[in-house]
Amino acid sequence: MDHFNYQGDQLCAEQVPLRAIAEQFGTPCYVYSRATLTRHWCAFDEAFGERPHLICFAVKANSNLAVLNLLARLGAGFDIVSVGELERVLAAGGDPGKVIFSGVGKRADEIQRALEVGIRCFNVESESELARINAIAIELGLVAPVSLRVNPDVDAQSHPYISTGLKENKFGIDIQAAEAVYRDAAEQPGLRLVGIDCHIGSQLTSLGPFIDALDRVLLLADRLAEQGIRIEHLDLGGGLGIRYTDEEPPLPDAYVAALSERLGERSFEVILEPGRAIAGNAGVLLTCVEYLKPTPTHRFAIVDAAMNDLLRPALYGAEQEIVPVQRLGAGALSSKPSTAPPGDPYREQIGASLVEQGLESTIESAVKQRGERTVEPTVEPTVELYEIVGPVCETGDFLGRARRLALAEGDLLAIRGSGAYGFSMSSNYNSRPRAAEVMVDGDRVYLVRRRESISALFAGEEVLP
């Protein structure tokens, strides 16, 4: 469940109309719901009951400091794959003792920094990496806590680009070879073995692959115990899917119940690394229709968001629900954003929260800065089949295909399910500034990342003398 719902004909984030947010901050703009993030993290945490566990949010899904800080305050740990993500977690108030460092290509400086701040453990993906961590730990006079990421050769039944648990993938150590690697690691003075890690892929919508992988991991844990190698935790990664269109993935409580049934009386602490399942449906991408372009074969709706803002459709062929910010109905479709009338409570609340942040405090000033729309529809739009595309110079720059919508130029659309792998995968392709990000908390709106300026695009560059 998320907190993006229609109130009358207006789509709202919690108690705030998205139209008001678009008018204040412009488009494209990412909008996150604090209540949804909280609800989704707590669903995982509470499902475990008294069983020892740690829920580590996958920072790669959404690395905004406000998101990380909110989760840190809830007690979350964090799954990172770079020193940049580590520094973000620390800046957001995260506990380094709850940080898991994953990833196949950890540099020496990244390992050193992680050891210095005292992370929870490294998920090690190769024998070469194990040797590097051991050497750096010895040099620093430390002992590195490590778990080995094993590759169980389980088909996640997801897109091949996000399937990570097959033997042909680059991730992890072949589970058949893992025992020997554990035995060798147990002899190294700079290492302390603490767990087994396994992550088979992303956007899984059935429990079967998870349980198959867990069964194989438990067999490995049993064999290690027979050799005197005691494991403290099982890190089962992330991967639980969400509903983008018509998927019906299991909920966290059903997932955890299935894991607990398999674990039985075993005393392992369980670590999970959800990212999408926490943040995905906690965010939308707001975008404005710039042009409607009919051709002999298609009707194109050209919007101001593009593949540089939301890459998933172009990269994976992913489908995300695209809905109007104002639903079809009497007076519901207007190409010109309406400014809230004087005395409007949303206008007053948004203004108040921005004054506290030292930002613009009126909707009118923001509208003036971005330029008011001047195109007025002469007839009420009818439902048509549209290709939703962006301004980027690539045929693959699409956000949605064959979508039934009634559109006019200037209309606002919300792309649901954009809270994960949205902004974090965005780029400056075509020298496009990255979008603003805002967080809604009840009836309050907070700018949590300013829209990138044009000058920032080349601020770090130099011309030759």
Short mmCIF file of C-alpha atoms in Angstrom, two decimals:
data_model
loop_
_atom_site.label_atom_id
_atom_site.label_comp_id
_atom_site.label_asym_id
_atom_site.label_seq_id
_atom_site.Cartn_x
_atom_site.Cartn_y
_atom_site.Cartn_z
CA MET A 1 0.00 0.00 0.00
CA ASP A 2 1.18 3.51 -0.75
CA HIS A 3 -0.06 6.97 0.13
CA PHE A 4 -0.59 8.33 -3.40
CA ASN A 5 -4.35 8.47 -3.86
CA TYR A 6 -7.01 10.57 -5.52
CA GLN A 7 -8.89 13.00 -3.32
CA GLY A 8 -11.76 14.05 -5.53
CA ASP A 9 -10.23 14.53 -8.96
CA GLN A 10 -6.75 15.40 -7.64
CA LEU A 11 -3.95 12.87 -7.16
CA CYS A 12 -2.31 13.56 -3.81
CA ALA A 13 0.84 12.55 -1.99
CA GLU A 14 -0.50 11.94 1.49
CA GLN A 15 -2.48 15.16 2.08
CA VAL A 16 -0.84 17.34 -0.58
CA PRO A 17 -2.09 17.63 -4.19
CA LEU A 18 0.64 16.76 -6.66
CA ARG A 19 -0.47 19.69 -8.81
CA ALA A 20 0.55 22.07 -6.02
CA ILE A 21 3.95 20.38 -5.81
CA ALA A 22 4.45 20.70 -9.57
CA GLU A 23 3.52 24.37 -9.44
CA GLN A 24 5.93 25.00 -6.57
CA PHE A 25 8.92 22.97 -7.71
CA GLY A 26 8.45 22.49 -11.43
CA THR A 27 8.74 19.31 -13.45
CA PRO A 28 10.19 16.76 -13.82
CA CYS A 29 10.16 16.22 -10.08
CA TYR A 30 10.44 13.17 -7.85
CA VAL A 31 7.97 13.07 -4.97
CA TYR A 32 8.40 10.70 -2.01
CA SER A 33 5.97 9.82 0.76
CA ARG A 34 7.38 9.56 4.27
CA ALA A 35 4.38 7.54 5.46
CA THR A 36 4.88 4.98 2.70
CA LEU A 37 8.60 4.58 3.35
CA THR A 38 7.89 4.10 7.04
CA ARG A 39 5.08 1.64 6.42
CA HIS A 40 7.14 -0.49 4.05
CA TRP A 41 10.23 -0.67 6.28
CA CYS A 42 8.14 -1.52 9.33
CA ALA A 43 6.38 -4.28 7.40
CA PHE A 44 9.71 -6.11 7.07
CA ASP A 45 10.90 -5.33 10.58
CA GLU A 46 7.68 -6.34 12.35
CA ALA A 47 7.27 -9.55 10.34
CA PHE A 48 10.23 -11.14 12.14
CA GLY A 49 8.78 -10.74 15.62
CA GLU A 50 11.31 -12.01 18.16
CA ARG A 51 13.62 -13.71 15.65
CA PRO A 52 17.01 -11.93 15.50
CA HIS A 53 17.16 -9.89 12.31
CA LEU A 54 18.50 -6.78 10.61
CA ILE A 55 16.76 -4.99 7.76
CA CYS A 56 19.41 -3.28 5.61
CA PHE A 57 18.01 -0.88 3.04
CA ALA A 58 19.71 -1.23 -0.36
CA VAL A 59 21.12 2.26 -0.82
CA LYS A 60 21.44 1.82 -4.58
CA ALA A 61 17.64 1.92 -4.83
CA ASN A 62 17.37 5.47 -3.49
CA SER A 63 20.35 7.26 -1.99
CA ASN A 64 18.75 10.59 -1.10
CA LEU A 65 19.93 11.72 2.34
CA ALA A 66 16.40 12.43 3.54
CA VAL A 67 15.32 8.89 2.66
CA LEU A 68 18.38 7.39 4.35
CA ASN A 69 17.97 9.56 7.44
CA LEU A 70 14.33 8.60 7.80
CA LEU A 71 15.20 4.91 7.63
CA ALA A 72 18.16 5.30 9.98
CA ARG A 73 15.84 6.85 12.57
CA LEU A 74 13.60 3.79 12.25
CA GLY A 75 16.58 1.56 13.08
CA ALA A 76 17.49 0.41 9.58
CA GLY A 77 20.82 -0.96 8.52
CA PHE A 78 22.16 -0.30 5.03
CA ASP A 79 23.46 -2.39 2.15
CA ILE A 80 26.09 -0.45 0.19
CA VAL A 81 28.18 -1.15 -2.91
CA SER A 82 30.62 1.80 -2.91
CA VAL A 83 32.43 4.18 -0.61
CA GLY A 84 30.20 6.94 -1.95
CA GLU A 85 27.16 5.11 -0.63
CA LEU A 86 28.99 4.56 2.67
CA GLU A 87 29.64 8.29 3.03
CA ARG A 88 26.00 9.02 2.23
CA VAL A 89 24.87 6.67 4.99
CA LEU A 90 27.24 8.30 7.48
CA ALA A 91 26.13 11.80 6.44
CA ALA A 92 22.51 10.73 6.92
CA GLY A 93 23.15 9.54 10.47
CA GLY A 94 23.33 5.83 9.72
CA ASP A 95 25.09 3.47 12.12
CA PRO A 96 28.25 2.04 10.47
CA GLY A 97 27.82 -1.02 12.69
CA LYS A 98 24.69 -1.79 10.67
CA VAL A 99 26.31 -1.41 7.25
CA ILE A 100 26.87 -4.38 4.92
CA PHE A 101 29.36 -3.75 2.10
CA SER A 102 28.41 -5.74 -1.02
CA GLY A 103 29.62 -5.52 -4.62
CA VAL A 104 32.08 -7.34 -6.86
CA GLY A 105 34.70 -4.62 -7.31
CA LYS A 106 35.65 -3.08 -3.96
CA ARG A 107 38.76 -0.91 -4.31
CA ALA A 108 41.51 -0.93 -1.69
CA ASP A 109 40.68 2.60 -0.53
CA GLU A 110 37.02 1.63 -0.14
CA ILE A 111 37.91 -1.40 1.96
CA GLN A 112 40.21 0.69 4.14
CA ARG A 113 37.57 3.35 4.76
CA ALA A 114 34.95 0.73 5.62
CA LEU A 115 37.31 -0.91 8.12
CA GLU A 116 38.20 2.43 9.69
CA VAL A 117 34.57 3.36 10.36
CA GLY A 118 33.70 -0.12 11.65
CA ILE A 119 31.09 -1.54 9.29
CA ARG A 120 29.09 -4.65 10.18
CA CYS A 121 30.68 -6.87 7.53
CA PHE A 122 31.86 -7.30 3.97
CA ASN A 123 29.97 -9.55 1.58
CA VAL A 124 32.94 -11.01 -0.28
CA GLU A 125 32.47 -12.04 -3.91
CA SER A 126 35.80 -13.64 -4.91
CA GLU A 127 38.95 -15.23 -3.52
CA SER A 128 41.00 -12.29 -4.78
CA GLU A 129 38.82 -9.88 -2.85
CA LEU A 130 39.16 -12.02 0.25
CA ALA A 131 42.95 -11.84 0.00
CA ARG A 132 42.84 -8.07 -0.47
CA ILE A 133 40.61 -7.52 2.57
CA ASN A 134 42.85 -9.78 4.67
CA ALA A 135 46.00 -7.87 3.67
CA ILE A 136 44.47 -4.44 4.32
CA ALA A 137 43.06 -5.51 7.69
CA ILE A 138 46.45 -6.85 8.80
CA GLU A 139 48.15 -3.62 7.70
CA LEU A 140 45.65 -1.61 9.77
CA GLY A 141 45.96 -3.92 12.76
CA LEU A 142 42.30 -4.89 12.47
CA VAL A 143 40.26 -8.02 11.87
CA ALA A 144 37.70 -7.73 9.08
CA PRO A 145 34.26 -9.33 9.57
CA VAL A 146 33.34 -11.13 6.36
CA SER A 147 30.66 -13.29 4.87
CA LEU A 148 30.98 -14.97 1.51
CA ARG A 149 28.40 -14.26 -1.13
CA VAL A 150 27.63 -17.62 -2.64
CA ASN A 151 26.10 -18.14 -6.05
CA PRO A 152 23.48 -20.90 -5.66
CA ASP A 153 22.69 -21.22 -9.39
CA VAL A 154 19.01 -20.43 -8.85
CA ASP A 155 16.91 -18.84 -11.58
CA ALA A 156 15.24 -15.73 -10.15
CA GLN A 157 12.75 -15.72 -13.05
CA SER A 158 13.22 -11.99 -13.53
CA HIS A 159 14.74 -9.78 -16.23
CA PRO A 160 18.20 -11.13 -17.19
CA TYR A 161 19.83 -7.79 -16.34
CA ILE A 162 18.67 -8.07 -12.71
CA SER A 163 19.11 -11.81 -12.28
CA THR A 164 22.21 -12.37 -10.16
CA GLY A 165 22.06 -15.95 -8.84
CA LEU A 166 22.89 -18.06 -11.89
CA LYS A 167 26.32 -19.59 -12.34
CA GLU A 168 26.91 -17.55 -15.50
CA ASN A 169 26.44 -14.27 -13.59
CA LYS A 170 29.40 -12.25 -12.31
CA PHE A 171 28.18 -12.30 -8.73
CA GLY A 172 29.30 -14.46 -5.83
CA ILE A 173 31.35 -17.61 -5.35
CA ASP A 174 30.11 -20.88 -6.81
CA ILE A 175 28.32 -22.60 -3.96
CA GLN A 176 30.01 -25.88 -4.86
CA ALA A 177 33.43 -24.28 -4.28
CA ALA A 178 32.43 -22.25 -1.24
CA GLU A 179 33.42 -24.79 1.43
CA ALA A 180 37.05 -24.71 0.39
CA VAL A 181 37.05 -20.91 0.34
CA TYR A 182 35.55 -20.82 3.84
CA ARG A 183 38.22 -23.21 5.11
CA ASP A 184 40.97 -21.03 3.69
CA ALA A 185 39.40 -17.84 5.05
CA ALA A 186 39.14 -19.36 8.52
CA GLU A 187 42.95 -19.61 8.60
CA GLN A 188 43.60 -15.95 7.75
CA PRO A 189 44.63 -13.67 10.65
CA GLY A 190 42.92 -10.61 9.22
CA LEU A 191 39.50 -12.20 8.74
CA ARG A 192 36.61 -13.23 10.96
CA LEU A 193 33.92 -15.34 9.30
CA VAL A 194 30.46 -14.18 10.38
CA GLY A 195 27.97 -15.21 7.73
CA ILE A 196 26.78 -16.54 4.42
CA ASP A 197 25.34 -14.12 1.86
CA CYS A 198 23.09 -14.93 -1.08
CA HIS A 199 21.23 -12.59 -3.43
CA ILE A 200 19.62 -14.11 -6.52
CA GLY A 201 18.03 -11.15 -8.26
CA SER A 202 15.55 -8.32 -8.19
CA GLN A 203 11.79 -7.84 -8.70
CA LEU A 204 10.91 -11.44 -7.79
CA THR A 205 7.16 -12.02 -7.64
CA SER A 206 7.07 -15.55 -6.23
CA LEU A 207 8.59 -17.20 -3.18
CA GLY A 208 9.87 -20.33 -4.91
CA PRO A 209 13.31 -19.02 -5.96
CA PHE A 210 13.92 -17.52 -2.50
CA ILE A 211 13.15 -20.81 -0.76
CA ASP A 212 15.21 -22.80 -3.26
CA ALA A 213 18.21 -20.54 -2.58
CA LEU A 214 17.70 -20.69 1.19
CA ASP A 215 17.62 -24.50 1.14
CA ARG A 216 20.98 -24.57 -0.63
CA VAL A 217 22.46 -22.03 1.78
CA LEU A 218 21.28 -24.04 4.79
CA LEU A 219 22.94 -27.17 3.42
CA LEU A 220 26.18 -25.21 3.11
CA ALA A 221 25.83 -23.90 6.67
CA ASP A 222 25.36 -27.46 7.93
CA ARG A 223 28.47 -28.67 6.11
CA LEU A 224 30.51 -25.77 7.48
CA ALA A 225 29.32 -26.51 11.02
CA GLU A 226 30.51 -30.09 10.65
CA GLN A 227 33.98 -28.67 9.95
CA GLY A 228 33.90 -26.39 12.97
CA ILE A 229 33.10 -23.20 11.04
CA ARG A 230 30.25 -21.52 12.88
CA ILE A 231 28.11 -18.98 11.06
CA GLU A 232 26.38 -16.17 12.96
CA HIS A 233 24.03 -14.82 10.30
CA LEU A 234 22.42 -15.60 6.97
CA ASP A 235 22.16 -12.64 4.64
CA LEU A 236 19.46 -13.48 2.11
CA GLY A 237 19.78 -10.26 0.15
CA GLY A 238 16.86 -8.38 -1.32
CA GLY A 239 14.82 -8.91 -4.43
CA LEU A 240 11.22 -9.01 -3.24
CA GLY A 241 9.17 -7.43 -6.00
CA ILE A 242 6.50 -4.76 -6.00
CA ARG A 243 3.38 -4.05 -8.00
CA TYR A 244 4.18 -1.81 -10.96
CA THR A 245 1.16 -2.64 -13.11
CA ASP A 246 -0.63 -5.94 -12.46
CA GLU A 247 2.01 -7.99 -10.60
CA GLU A 248 0.96 -9.70 -7.37
CA PRO A 249 4.18 -10.26 -5.39
CA PRO A 250 4.04 -11.75 -1.89
CA LEU A 251 3.94 -9.30 0.99
CA PRO A 252 6.82 -9.09 3.47
CA ASP A 253 4.94 -11.01 6.18
CA ALA A 254 4.31 -13.94 3.82
CA TYR A 255 7.94 -13.87 2.69
CA VAL A 256 9.30 -13.82 6.24
CA ALA A 257 6.87 -16.55 7.32
CA ALA A 258 8.16 -18.80 4.53
CA LEU A 259 11.76 -18.14 5.55
CA SER A 260 11.00 -18.77 9.22
CA GLU A 261 9.32 -22.07 8.42
CA ARG A 262 12.45 -23.25 6.64
CA LEU A 263 14.77 -21.96 9.37
CA GLY A 264 12.84 -23.68 12.15
CA GLU A 265 14.75 -23.62 15.42
CA ARG A 266 18.03 -22.54 13.88
CA SER A 267 19.42 -19.56 15.75
CA PHE A 268 20.94 -17.65 12.84
CA GLU A 269 20.32 -13.93 12.72
CA VAL A 270 18.62 -13.16 9.40
CA ILE A 271 19.68 -10.14 7.36
CA LEU A 272 17.57 -8.87 4.47
CA GLU A 273 18.52 -6.14 1.99
CA PRO A 274 15.28 -4.80 0.48
CA GLY A 275 15.44 -1.66 -1.63
CA ARG A 276 12.69 -1.61 -4.23
CA ALA A 277 10.19 -3.19 -1.81
CA ILE A 278 10.66 -0.27 0.58
CA ALA A 279 11.14 2.70 -1.74
CA GLY A 280 9.62 1.73 -5.10
CA ASN A 281 5.99 2.58 -4.50
CA ALA A 282 6.95 5.34 -2.06
CA GLY A 283 7.71 7.69 -4.95
CA VAL A 284 6.34 9.06 -8.19
CA LEU A 285 7.92 11.06 -10.99
CA LEU A 286 5.91 14.13 -11.94
CA THR A 287 6.13 15.23 -15.55
CA CYS A 288 4.34 17.66 -17.85
CA VAL A 289 3.06 17.04 -21.38
CA GLU A 290 4.92 19.46 -23.64
CA TYR A 291 3.55 18.39 -27.02
CA LEU A 292 1.04 15.97 -28.52
CA LYS A 293 2.31 14.68 -31.85
CA PRO A 294 0.09 12.47 -34.00
CA THR A 295 1.79 10.52 -36.81
CA PRO A 296 0.48 7.99 -39.32
CA THR A 297 1.43 5.14 -36.96
CA HIS A 298 1.37 6.51 -33.40
CA ARG A 299 0.19 9.27 -31.16
CA PHE A 300 3.15 10.59 -29.19
CA ALA A 301 2.86 12.48 -25.93
CA ILE A 302 6.20 14.25 -25.52
CA VAL A 303 6.78 15.00 -21.85
CA ASP A 304 9.51 16.92 -20.05
CA ALA A 305 10.88 13.84 -18.26
CA ALA A 306 13.12 11.49 -20.20
CA MET A 307 15.28 8.39 -20.03
CA ASN A 308 17.95 10.43 -18.27
CA ASP A 309 15.45 10.99 -15.44
CA LEU A 310 13.92 7.48 -15.37
CA LEU A 311 16.03 4.86 -17.12
CA ARG A 312 14.14 1.66 -16.25
CA PRO A 313 11.73 1.65 -19.23
CA ALA A 314 14.53 2.17 -21.75
CA LEU A 315 17.01 -0.15 -20.02
CA TYR A 316 14.76 -3.05 -19.06
CA GLY A 317 11.61 -2.48 -21.08
CA ALA A 318 10.03 -1.94 -17.67
CA GLU A 319 6.40 -0.91 -17.44
CA GLN A 320 5.24 1.53 -14.79
CA GLU A 321 1.74 2.88 -14.33
CA ILE A 322 1.28 6.40 -15.70
CA VAL A 323 -1.72 8.31 -14.41
CA PRO A 324 -3.11 11.84 -14.75
CA VAL A 325 -2.56 14.15 -11.82
CA GLN A 326 -6.10 15.40 -12.43
CA ARG A 327 -8.64 12.74 -13.33
CA LEU A 328 -10.91 12.99 -16.34
CA GLY A 329 -14.12 14.81 -15.53
CA ALA A 330 -15.82 18.15 -15.69
CA GLY A 331 -13.05 20.72 -15.93
CA ALA A 332 -10.50 18.04 -15.08
CA LEU A 333 -8.21 18.50 -18.06
CA SER A 334 -6.52 21.85 -18.39
CA SER A 335 -3.22 22.59 -20.08
CA LYS A 336 -2.51 25.49 -17.74
CA PRO A 337 -1.65 24.66 -14.10
CA SER A 338 -4.04 26.40 -11.78
CA THR A 339 -2.62 28.55 -9.00
CA ALA A 340 -4.22 27.79 -5.66
CA PRO A 341 -6.60 30.58 -4.60
CA PRO A 342 -5.83 32.82 -1.62
CA GLY A 343 -6.54 31.08 1.65
CA ASP A 344 -6.02 27.61 0.22
CA PRO A 345 -4.71 25.44 3.10
CA TYR A 346 -2.28 23.51 0.92
CA ARG A 347 -0.78 26.70 -0.43
CA GLU A 348 -0.35 28.06 3.09
CA GLN A 349 1.16 24.83 4.44
CA ILE A 350 3.62 24.42 1.58
CA GLY A 351 4.63 28.05 1.90
CA ALA A 352 5.20 27.70 5.64
CA SER A 353 7.42 24.65 5.29
CA LEU A 354 9.50 26.39 2.63
CA VAL A 355 9.96 29.50 4.76
CA GLU A 356 11.40 27.25 7.45
CA GLN A 357 13.90 25.95 4.89
CA GLY A 358 14.80 29.41 3.62
CA LEU A 359 13.33 28.69 0.18
CA GLU A 360 10.70 30.30 -2.02
CA SER A 361 7.49 30.64 -0.06
CA THR A 362 4.85 31.27 -2.70
CA ILE A 363 3.53 29.18 -5.51
CA GLU A 364 3.26 32.24 -7.76
CA SER A 365 7.01 32.97 -7.69
CA ALA A 366 7.88 29.41 -8.68
CA VAL A 367 5.33 29.45 -11.48
CA LYS A 368 6.71 32.75 -12.71
CA GLN A 369 10.26 31.38 -12.71
CA ARG A 370 9.40 28.34 -14.81
CA GLY A 371 7.06 30.19 -17.14
CA GLU A 372 3.30 29.79 -17.29
CA ARG A 373 1.76 27.50 -19.89
CA THR A 374 -0.09 29.38 -22.57
CA VAL A 375 -1.62 26.59 -24.68
CA GLU A 376 -5.36 26.29 -24.13
CA PRO A 377 -7.25 23.22 -25.42
CA THR A 378 -10.21 24.10 -27.59
CA VAL A 379 -12.01 20.78 -27.07
CA GLU A 380 -12.07 18.38 -24.16
CA PRO A 381 -9.55 15.60 -24.82
CA THR A 382 -10.74 12.09 -25.58
CA VAL A 383 -9.09 8.86 -24.54
CA GLU A 384 -6.44 7.82 -27.06
CA LEU A 385 -3.57 5.35 -27.22
CA TYR A 386 -0.34 7.24 -26.55
CA GLU A 387 3.37 6.57 -26.62
CA ILE A 388 4.77 8.52 -23.66
CA VAL A 389 8.22 9.72 -24.73
CA GLY A 390 10.82 12.23 -23.61
CA PRO A 391 12.90 14.94 -25.33
CA VAL A 392 16.17 12.96 -25.40
CA CYS A 393 17.65 12.20 -28.82
CA GLU A 394 17.19 8.43 -28.65
CA THR A 395 14.44 6.29 -30.14
CA GLY A 396 14.62 4.28 -26.93
CA ASP A 397 13.67 7.34 -24.88
CA PHE A 398 10.23 6.20 -23.81
CA LEU A 399 8.51 6.11 -20.43
CA GLY A 400 5.41 4.17 -21.41
CA ARG A 401 4.05 2.48 -24.51
CA ALA A 402 0.47 2.16 -25.71
CA ARG A 403 -1.10 3.97 -22.75
CA ARG A 404 -4.80 4.88 -22.84
CA LEU A 405 -5.05 8.46 -21.65
CA ALA A 406 -7.04 11.61 -22.36
CA LEU A 407 -4.36 14.27 -22.73
CA ALA A 408 -3.90 17.92 -23.55
CA GLU A 409 -0.65 19.83 -23.83
CA GLY A 410 0.29 21.10 -20.38
CA ASP A 411 -1.30 18.22 -18.49
CA LEU A 412 0.56 16.73 -15.55
CA LEU A 413 1.25 13.01 -15.32
CA ALA A 414 2.56 10.91 -12.46
CA ILE A 415 4.71 7.87 -13.16
CA ARG A 416 4.09 5.54 -10.25
CA GLY A 417 6.62 3.16 -8.76
CA SER A 418 9.49 5.61 -9.27
CA GLY A 419 10.82 5.73 -5.72
CA ALA A 420 13.46 3.07 -6.40
CA TYR A 421 15.99 3.05 -9.24
CA GLY A 422 14.61 6.37 -10.42
CA PHE A 423 16.74 9.34 -9.44
CA SER A 424 19.58 7.05 -8.34
CA MET A 425 20.00 5.88 -11.97
CA SER A 426 19.49 9.31 -13.52
CA SER A 427 22.12 11.08 -15.59
CA ASN A 428 22.92 14.32 -17.40
CA TYR A 429 22.62 12.82 -20.88
CA ASN A 430 21.91 15.54 -23.46
CA SER A 431 23.19 17.97 -20.78
CA ARG A 432 19.87 17.83 -18.99
CA PRO A 433 19.89 18.92 -15.33
CA ARG A 434 18.71 16.27 -12.91
CA ALA A 435 15.27 16.62 -11.37
CA ALA A 436 14.32 18.04 -8.00
CA GLU A 437 13.32 15.65 -5.21
CA VAL A 438 10.73 16.45 -2.55
CA MET A 439 9.43 14.57 0.48
CA VAL A 440 5.84 14.81 1.69
CA ASP A 441 5.09 14.31 5.37
CA GLY A 442 1.36 14.55 5.96
CA ASP A 443 0.40 18.06 4.84
CA ARG A 444 3.97 19.35 4.68
CA VAL A 445 6.34 19.37 1.72
CA TYR A 446 10.14 19.46 1.96
CA LEU A 447 12.61 20.05 -0.84
CA VAL A 448 15.19 17.32 -0.22
CA ARG A 449 17.27 17.96 -3.35
CA ARG A 450 17.28 21.16 -5.36
CA ARG A 451 16.89 20.89 -9.11
CA GLU A 452 20.32 20.82 -10.68
CA SER A 453 21.30 24.10 -12.28
CA ILE A 454 22.64 24.51 -15.80
CA SER A 455 25.90 25.92 -14.45
CA ALA A 456 26.37 22.85 -12.25
CA LEU A 457 26.50 20.69 -15.39
CA PHE A 458 29.99 21.92 -16.26
CA ALA A 459 31.17 23.42 -12.96
CA GLY A 460 33.93 20.82 -12.61
CA GLU A 461 35.23 21.12 -16.16
CA GLU A 462 38.12 23.15 -17.58
CA VAL A 463 39.07 24.23 -21.09
CA LEU A 464 42.63 23.94 -22.38
CA PRO A 465 44.88 27.04 -22.15
#
